[in-house]
XYZ file of C-alpha atoms in Angstrom:
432
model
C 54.866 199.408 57.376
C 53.352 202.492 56.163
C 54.384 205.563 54.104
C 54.582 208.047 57.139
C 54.636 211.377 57.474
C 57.760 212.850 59.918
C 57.174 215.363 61.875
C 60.812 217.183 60.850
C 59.810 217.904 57.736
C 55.439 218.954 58.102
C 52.888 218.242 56.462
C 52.535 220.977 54.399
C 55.747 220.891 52.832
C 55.362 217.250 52.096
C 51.816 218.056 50.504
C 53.943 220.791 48.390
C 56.504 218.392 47.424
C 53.734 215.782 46.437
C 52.070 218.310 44.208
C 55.128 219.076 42.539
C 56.944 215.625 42.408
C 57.773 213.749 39.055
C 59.178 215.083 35.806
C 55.556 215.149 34.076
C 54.832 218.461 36.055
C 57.534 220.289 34.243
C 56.707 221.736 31.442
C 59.928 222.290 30.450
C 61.124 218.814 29.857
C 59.812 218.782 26.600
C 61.599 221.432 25.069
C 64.644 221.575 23.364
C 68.121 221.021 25.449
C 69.588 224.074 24.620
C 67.145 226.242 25.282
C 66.285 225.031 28.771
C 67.114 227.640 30.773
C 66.233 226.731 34.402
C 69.432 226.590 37.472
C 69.816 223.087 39.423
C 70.816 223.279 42.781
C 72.900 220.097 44.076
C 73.724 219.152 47.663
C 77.288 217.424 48.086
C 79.246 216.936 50.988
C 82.551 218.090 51.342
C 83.908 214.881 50.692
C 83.584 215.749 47.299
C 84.888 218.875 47.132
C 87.908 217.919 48.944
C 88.757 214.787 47.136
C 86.881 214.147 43.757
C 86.605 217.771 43.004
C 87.529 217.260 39.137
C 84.511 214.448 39.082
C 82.122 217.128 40.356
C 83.901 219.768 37.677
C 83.817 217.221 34.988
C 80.402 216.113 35.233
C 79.012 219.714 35.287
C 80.837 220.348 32.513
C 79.206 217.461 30.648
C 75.846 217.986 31.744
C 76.095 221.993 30.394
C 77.541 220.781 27.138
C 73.721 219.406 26.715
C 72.276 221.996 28.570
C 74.181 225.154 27.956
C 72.000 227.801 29.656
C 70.891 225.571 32.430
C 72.958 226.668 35.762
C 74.290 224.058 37.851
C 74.960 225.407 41.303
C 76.746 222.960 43.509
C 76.804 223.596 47.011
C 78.999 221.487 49.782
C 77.646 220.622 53.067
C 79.141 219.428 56.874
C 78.112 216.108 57.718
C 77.467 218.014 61.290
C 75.108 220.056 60.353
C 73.225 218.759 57.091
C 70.225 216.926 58.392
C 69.196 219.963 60.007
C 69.867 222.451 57.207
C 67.670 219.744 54.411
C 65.573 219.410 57.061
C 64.847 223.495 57.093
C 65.027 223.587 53.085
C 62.469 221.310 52.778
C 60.123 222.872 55.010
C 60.822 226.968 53.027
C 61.302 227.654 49.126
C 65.034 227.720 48.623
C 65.634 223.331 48.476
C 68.065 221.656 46.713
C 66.950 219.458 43.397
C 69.715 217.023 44.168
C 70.534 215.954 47.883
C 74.042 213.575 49.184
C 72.696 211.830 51.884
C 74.572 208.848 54.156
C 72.808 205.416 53.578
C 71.315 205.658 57.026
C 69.606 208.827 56.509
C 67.596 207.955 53.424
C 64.685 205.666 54.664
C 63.367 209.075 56.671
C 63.305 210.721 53.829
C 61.769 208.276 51.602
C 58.845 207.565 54.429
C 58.359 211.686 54.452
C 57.985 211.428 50.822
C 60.570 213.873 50.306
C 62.378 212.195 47.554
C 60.904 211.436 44.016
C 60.915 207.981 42.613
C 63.763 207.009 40.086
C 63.915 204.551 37.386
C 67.038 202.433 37.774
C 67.122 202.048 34.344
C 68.465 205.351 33.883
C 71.494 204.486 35.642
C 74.663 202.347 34.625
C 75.387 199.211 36.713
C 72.127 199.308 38.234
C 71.972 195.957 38.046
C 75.085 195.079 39.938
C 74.636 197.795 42.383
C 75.704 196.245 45.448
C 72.693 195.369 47.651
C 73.094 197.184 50.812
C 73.134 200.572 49.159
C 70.369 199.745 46.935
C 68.172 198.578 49.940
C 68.691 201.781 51.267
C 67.209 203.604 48.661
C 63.976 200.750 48.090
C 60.808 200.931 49.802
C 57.496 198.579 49.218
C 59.654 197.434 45.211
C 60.126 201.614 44.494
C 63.632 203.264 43.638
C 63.982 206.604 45.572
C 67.514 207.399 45.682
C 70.831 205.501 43.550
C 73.913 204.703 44.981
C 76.621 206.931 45.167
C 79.589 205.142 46.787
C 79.990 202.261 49.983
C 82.280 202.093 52.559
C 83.562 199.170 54.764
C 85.787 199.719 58.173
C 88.959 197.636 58.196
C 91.987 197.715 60.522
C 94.582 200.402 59.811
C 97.771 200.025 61.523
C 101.272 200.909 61.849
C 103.147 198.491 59.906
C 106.919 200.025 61.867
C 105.177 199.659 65.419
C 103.630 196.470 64.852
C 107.346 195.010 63.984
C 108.691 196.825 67.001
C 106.709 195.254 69.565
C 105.970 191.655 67.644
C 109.302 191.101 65.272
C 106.308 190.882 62.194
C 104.869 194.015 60.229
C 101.879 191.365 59.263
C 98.798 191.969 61.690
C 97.750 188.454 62.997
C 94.849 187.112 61.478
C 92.730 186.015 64.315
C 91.812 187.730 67.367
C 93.151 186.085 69.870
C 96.808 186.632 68.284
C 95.963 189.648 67.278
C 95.307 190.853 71.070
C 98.823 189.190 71.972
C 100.218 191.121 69.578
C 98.712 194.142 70.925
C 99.796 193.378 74.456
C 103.481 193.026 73.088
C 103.179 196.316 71.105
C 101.873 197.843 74.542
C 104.450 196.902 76.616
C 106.842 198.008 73.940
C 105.810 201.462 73.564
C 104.580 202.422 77.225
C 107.525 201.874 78.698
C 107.935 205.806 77.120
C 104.417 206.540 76.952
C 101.364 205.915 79.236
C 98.832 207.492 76.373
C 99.863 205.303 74.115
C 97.465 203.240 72.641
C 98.550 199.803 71.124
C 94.354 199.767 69.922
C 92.809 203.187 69.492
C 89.339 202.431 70.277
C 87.079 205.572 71.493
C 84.543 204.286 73.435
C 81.324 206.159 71.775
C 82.319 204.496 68.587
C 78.946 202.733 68.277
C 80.011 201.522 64.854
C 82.751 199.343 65.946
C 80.760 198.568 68.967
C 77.929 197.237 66.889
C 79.887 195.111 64.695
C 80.855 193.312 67.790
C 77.119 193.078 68.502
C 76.847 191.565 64.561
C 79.936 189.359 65.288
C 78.263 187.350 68.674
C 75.248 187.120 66.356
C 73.013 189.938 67.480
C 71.141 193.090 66.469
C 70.536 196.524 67.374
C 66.694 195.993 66.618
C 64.670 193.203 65.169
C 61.423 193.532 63.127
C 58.361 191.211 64.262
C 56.469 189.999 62.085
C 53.674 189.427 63.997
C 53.217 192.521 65.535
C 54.355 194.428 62.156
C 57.099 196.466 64.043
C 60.391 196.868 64.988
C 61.654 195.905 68.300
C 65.116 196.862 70.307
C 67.641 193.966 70.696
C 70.114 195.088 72.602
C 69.330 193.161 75.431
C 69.758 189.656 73.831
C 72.044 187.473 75.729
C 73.695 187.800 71.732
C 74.128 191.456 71.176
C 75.340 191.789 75.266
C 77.455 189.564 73.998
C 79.188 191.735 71.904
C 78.979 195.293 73.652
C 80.527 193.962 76.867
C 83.778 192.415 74.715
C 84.109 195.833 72.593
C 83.961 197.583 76.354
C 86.185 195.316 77.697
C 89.061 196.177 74.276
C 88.227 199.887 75.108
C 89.417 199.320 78.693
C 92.219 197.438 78.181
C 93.691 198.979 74.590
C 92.741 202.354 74.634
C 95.014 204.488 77.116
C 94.010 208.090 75.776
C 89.801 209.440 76.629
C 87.797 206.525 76.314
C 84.912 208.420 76.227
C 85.504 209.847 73.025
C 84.078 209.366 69.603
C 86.053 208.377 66.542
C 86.412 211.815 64.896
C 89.840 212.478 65.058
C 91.182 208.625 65.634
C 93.206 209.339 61.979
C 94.867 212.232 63.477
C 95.730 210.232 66.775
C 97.730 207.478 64.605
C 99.237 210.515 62.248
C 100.536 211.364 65.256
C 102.019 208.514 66.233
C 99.953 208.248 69.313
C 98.265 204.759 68.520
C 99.535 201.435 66.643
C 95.878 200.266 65.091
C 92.605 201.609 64.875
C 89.252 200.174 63.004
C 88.635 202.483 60.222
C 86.988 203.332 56.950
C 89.616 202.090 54.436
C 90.385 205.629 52.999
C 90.866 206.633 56.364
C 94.601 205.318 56.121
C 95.125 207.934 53.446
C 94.331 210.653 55.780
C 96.848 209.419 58.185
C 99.450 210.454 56.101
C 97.711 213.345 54.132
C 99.713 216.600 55.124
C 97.576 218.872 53.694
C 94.988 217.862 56.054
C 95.970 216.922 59.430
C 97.998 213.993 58.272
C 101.751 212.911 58.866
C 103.233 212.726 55.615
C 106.557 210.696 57.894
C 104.635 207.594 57.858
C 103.883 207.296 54.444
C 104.476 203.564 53.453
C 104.428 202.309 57.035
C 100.149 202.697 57.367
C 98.714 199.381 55.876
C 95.359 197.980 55.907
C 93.853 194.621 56.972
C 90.439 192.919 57.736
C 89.878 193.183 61.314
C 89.758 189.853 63.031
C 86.472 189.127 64.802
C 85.573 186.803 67.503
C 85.552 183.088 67.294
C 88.069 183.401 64.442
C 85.810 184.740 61.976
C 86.044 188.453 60.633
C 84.687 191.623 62.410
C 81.541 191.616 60.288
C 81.643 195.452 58.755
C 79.537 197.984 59.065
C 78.832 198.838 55.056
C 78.634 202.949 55.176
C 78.241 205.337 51.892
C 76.246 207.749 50.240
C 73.356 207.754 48.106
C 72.134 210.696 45.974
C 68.453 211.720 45.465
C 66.348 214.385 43.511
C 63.634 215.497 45.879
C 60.006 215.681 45.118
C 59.419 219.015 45.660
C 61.492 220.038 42.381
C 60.490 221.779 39.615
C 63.648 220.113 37.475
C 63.219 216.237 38.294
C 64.037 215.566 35.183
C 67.190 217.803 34.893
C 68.070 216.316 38.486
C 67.498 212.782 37.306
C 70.202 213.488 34.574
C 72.970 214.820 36.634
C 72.765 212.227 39.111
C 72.666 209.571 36.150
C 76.102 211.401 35.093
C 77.711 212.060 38.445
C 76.962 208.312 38.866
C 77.820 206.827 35.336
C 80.404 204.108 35.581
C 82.796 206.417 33.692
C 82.229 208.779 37.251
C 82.671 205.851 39.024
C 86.302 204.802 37.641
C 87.531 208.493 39.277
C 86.107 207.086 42.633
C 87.422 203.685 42.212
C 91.139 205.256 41.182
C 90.998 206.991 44.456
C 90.462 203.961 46.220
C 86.829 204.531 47.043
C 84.712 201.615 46.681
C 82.023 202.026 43.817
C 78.082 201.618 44.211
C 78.082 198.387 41.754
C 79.711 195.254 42.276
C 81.062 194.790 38.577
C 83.479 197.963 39.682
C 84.160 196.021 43.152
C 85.527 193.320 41.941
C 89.068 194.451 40.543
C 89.266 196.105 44.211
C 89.312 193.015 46.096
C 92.569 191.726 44.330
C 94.311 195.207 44.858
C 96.545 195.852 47.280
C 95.621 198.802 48.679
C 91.619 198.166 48.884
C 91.911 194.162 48.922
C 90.718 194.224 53.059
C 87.737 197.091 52.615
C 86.674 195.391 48.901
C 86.328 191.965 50.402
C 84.615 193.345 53.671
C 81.678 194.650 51.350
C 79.545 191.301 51.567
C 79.239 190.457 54.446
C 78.590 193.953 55.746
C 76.055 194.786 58.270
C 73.875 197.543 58.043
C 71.584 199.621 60.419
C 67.970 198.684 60.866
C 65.684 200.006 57.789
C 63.373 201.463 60.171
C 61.075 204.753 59.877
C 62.697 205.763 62.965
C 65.708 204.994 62.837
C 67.808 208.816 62.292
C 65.816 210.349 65.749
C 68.041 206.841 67.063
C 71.148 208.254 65.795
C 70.005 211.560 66.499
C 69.514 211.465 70.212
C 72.265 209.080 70.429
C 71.176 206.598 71.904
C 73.910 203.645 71.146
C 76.605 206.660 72.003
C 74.928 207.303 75.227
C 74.522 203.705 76.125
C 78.462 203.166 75.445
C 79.071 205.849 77.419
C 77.102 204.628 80.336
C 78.548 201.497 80.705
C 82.270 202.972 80.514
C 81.356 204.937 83.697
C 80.231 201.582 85.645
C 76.391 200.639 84.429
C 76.309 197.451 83.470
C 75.847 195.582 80.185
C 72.415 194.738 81.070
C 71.166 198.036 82.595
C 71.902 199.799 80.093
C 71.284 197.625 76.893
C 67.931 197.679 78.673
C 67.598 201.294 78.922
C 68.907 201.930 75.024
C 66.265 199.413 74.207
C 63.046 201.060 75.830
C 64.609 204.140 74.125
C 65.070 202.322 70.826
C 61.249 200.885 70.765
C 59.936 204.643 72.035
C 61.291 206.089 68.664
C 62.206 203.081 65.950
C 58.246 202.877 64.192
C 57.829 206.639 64.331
């Protein structure tokens, strides 16, 4: 597989972010902390600003105390919207030095050369950083990007409804009793209400979807090594396996729009509207998190679980997170390099970890998998799944293809049509 160039970003601003890429080209470096006098413009989401914002104060703070006139402007971004606002940046003058992006958004970047190398040395724990994130920062043995944080889906349920319709607050820890549980919690609770949803499943969640496809034993897309590309396997009698028994939950579970996404699934349970849903473990803060759409009523009745899977096994987990990068085309690598080494520094990490966050390094993970509160999410971490590392693989989640083949099936195509279809889609844009 080759470097490649993508088309989102052009040539020319790649060329210009080649020319200027690497800490050597600044002149700068060399002199004296305090009187560097550059500004360092940081991309975060607004994860950060809305629940770590004393780790993003903190660490400026440090980072000025060495560099006193340099200005550190930190700017917070919409996960809607970001891909398309880098993707302009990149392309004009006014780009950020350090860029948050999700761990299936970096390999574009990498392939575009839009991201300067790193030395992992520079960065605590990099030896225990847990493997998923790293690969998504590696390409052909090179560091482009370091972890920032991981994330692993787990069930979230009510602990009160559970007990209503079942006589146990404990969620069963195989499927099949976890199903008849949901069938008793159903009958229970739509006696009063036919929207109620015993399993709140929206049925464009292609990351729940595709961890069924991981649990049957198949793939969204495989990589032959004979023909040195990736290939769409959605149509293996494996992965058909798995969409048609998520389908067949979000028909039978899900009584509110199955044709959603999972957006606002948080705010369906804070509002008592659904009994379990498969979520990112911090999502079961948000349920009860009144200053943001949450029901502050249930607090102490949300708890957390591993999700049973088929066969008796676990729902493998997607693994999710953010990684942070400096990109090539600034004039302050080194100055990047540094705040991302503090933002990142395991002293950083212990604010994430407090907040129940799962660190980017496994010696940080461990203590989480014995705790109560992150015990299902820490331990879902190794056997994770993660999205193909393919050059193509954001135009996939851009044009929504898994979404759109979810959807298709819900209104009546079947399994195999449209696993088909996704696939030609999936092999028309995966090596680009």
């Amino acid at each position: 597989m080759k470097r490649k160039l993508i088309a989102a970003v052009g040539v020319a601003a790649m060329m210009t972010g080649i020319a200027a890429c690497g800490g050597d080209s600044n002149d700068n470096a060399s002199k004296d902390p305090k009187d560097r006098s550059e500004s360092l413009t940081v991309w975060l989401m607004v994860d950060a600003q809305s629940t770590w914002p004393e780790l993003v104060k903190d660490v400026n703070a440090q980072f000025n105390k060495k560099y006193p006139k340099v200005k550190v402007n930190v700017q917070y971004q919409q996960w809607a919207d970001k891909a398309k606002k880098l993707d302009t940046a990149l392309g004009g003058d006014k780009f950020p030095d350090v860029v948050e992006l999700g761990n299936t958004e970096t390999m574009q970047y990498i392939l575009n050369g839009a991201l300067a190398e790193i030395d992992p040395k520079k960065y605590d724990n990099s030896d225990t950083w847990i493997k998923g994130l790293k690969d998504t920062c590696t390409f052909e043995g090179k560091q482009f990007c370091v972890p920032y944080y991981a994330g692993a889906r787990v069930a979230i349920y009510n602990k009160d409804m559970l007990k209503k319709g079942t006589g146990s607050d404990v969620l069963p820890q195989t499927e099949a009793e976890m199903l008849t549980a949901l069938d008793k919690v159903s009958a229970e609770y739509n006696k009063k209400d036919k929207r109620f949803s015993s399993l709140y499943l929206p049925g464009r969640y292609w990351y729940a979807a595709m961890s069924y496809v991981a649990g049957y034993g198949g793939s969204i897309a495989e990589y032959d090594e004979g023909a040195k590309e990736w290939k769409g396997n959605l149509s293996s009698p494996e992965s058909q396996k798995g969409i048609e028994h998520f389908v067949n939950l979000v028909k039978k579970y899900n009584k509110a729009d199955q044709t959603k996404d999972e957006q606002d699934h948080a705010n369906v349970m804070a509002n008592e509207k659904a009994a379990l849903l498969y979520g990112n473990g911090w999502e079961a803060g948000s349920v009860v998190d009144g200053a943001n759409n949450g029901n502050p009523k249930l607090e102490g009745k949300i708890a957390t679980a591993g999700m049973p899977g088929p066969d008796g096994k676990a729902l493998p987990s997607f693994i999710g997170g953010s990684d942070l990068a400096v990109t090539a085309k600034s004039k302050v690598t080194d100055l990047g390099e540094e705040w991302v080494s503090l933002f990142t520094s395991e002293k950083s990490q212990e604010v994430l970890t407090s907040k129940n966050i799962l660190p980017n390094n496994e010696k940080q993970l461990e203590p989480l998998k014995s705790k109560p509160e992150t015990a299902a999410v820490a331990n879902a971490v190794p056997d994770a799944w993660f999205t193909p590392i393919a050059p193509g693989w954001t135009s996939i989640e851009k044009e929504e293809v898994l979404e759109n083949m979810l959807l298709e099936i819900l209104k009546g195509a079947s399994v195999a049509d449209a696993a088909k279809k996704a696939d030609d889609k999936i092999n028309e844009l995966i090596n680009k």
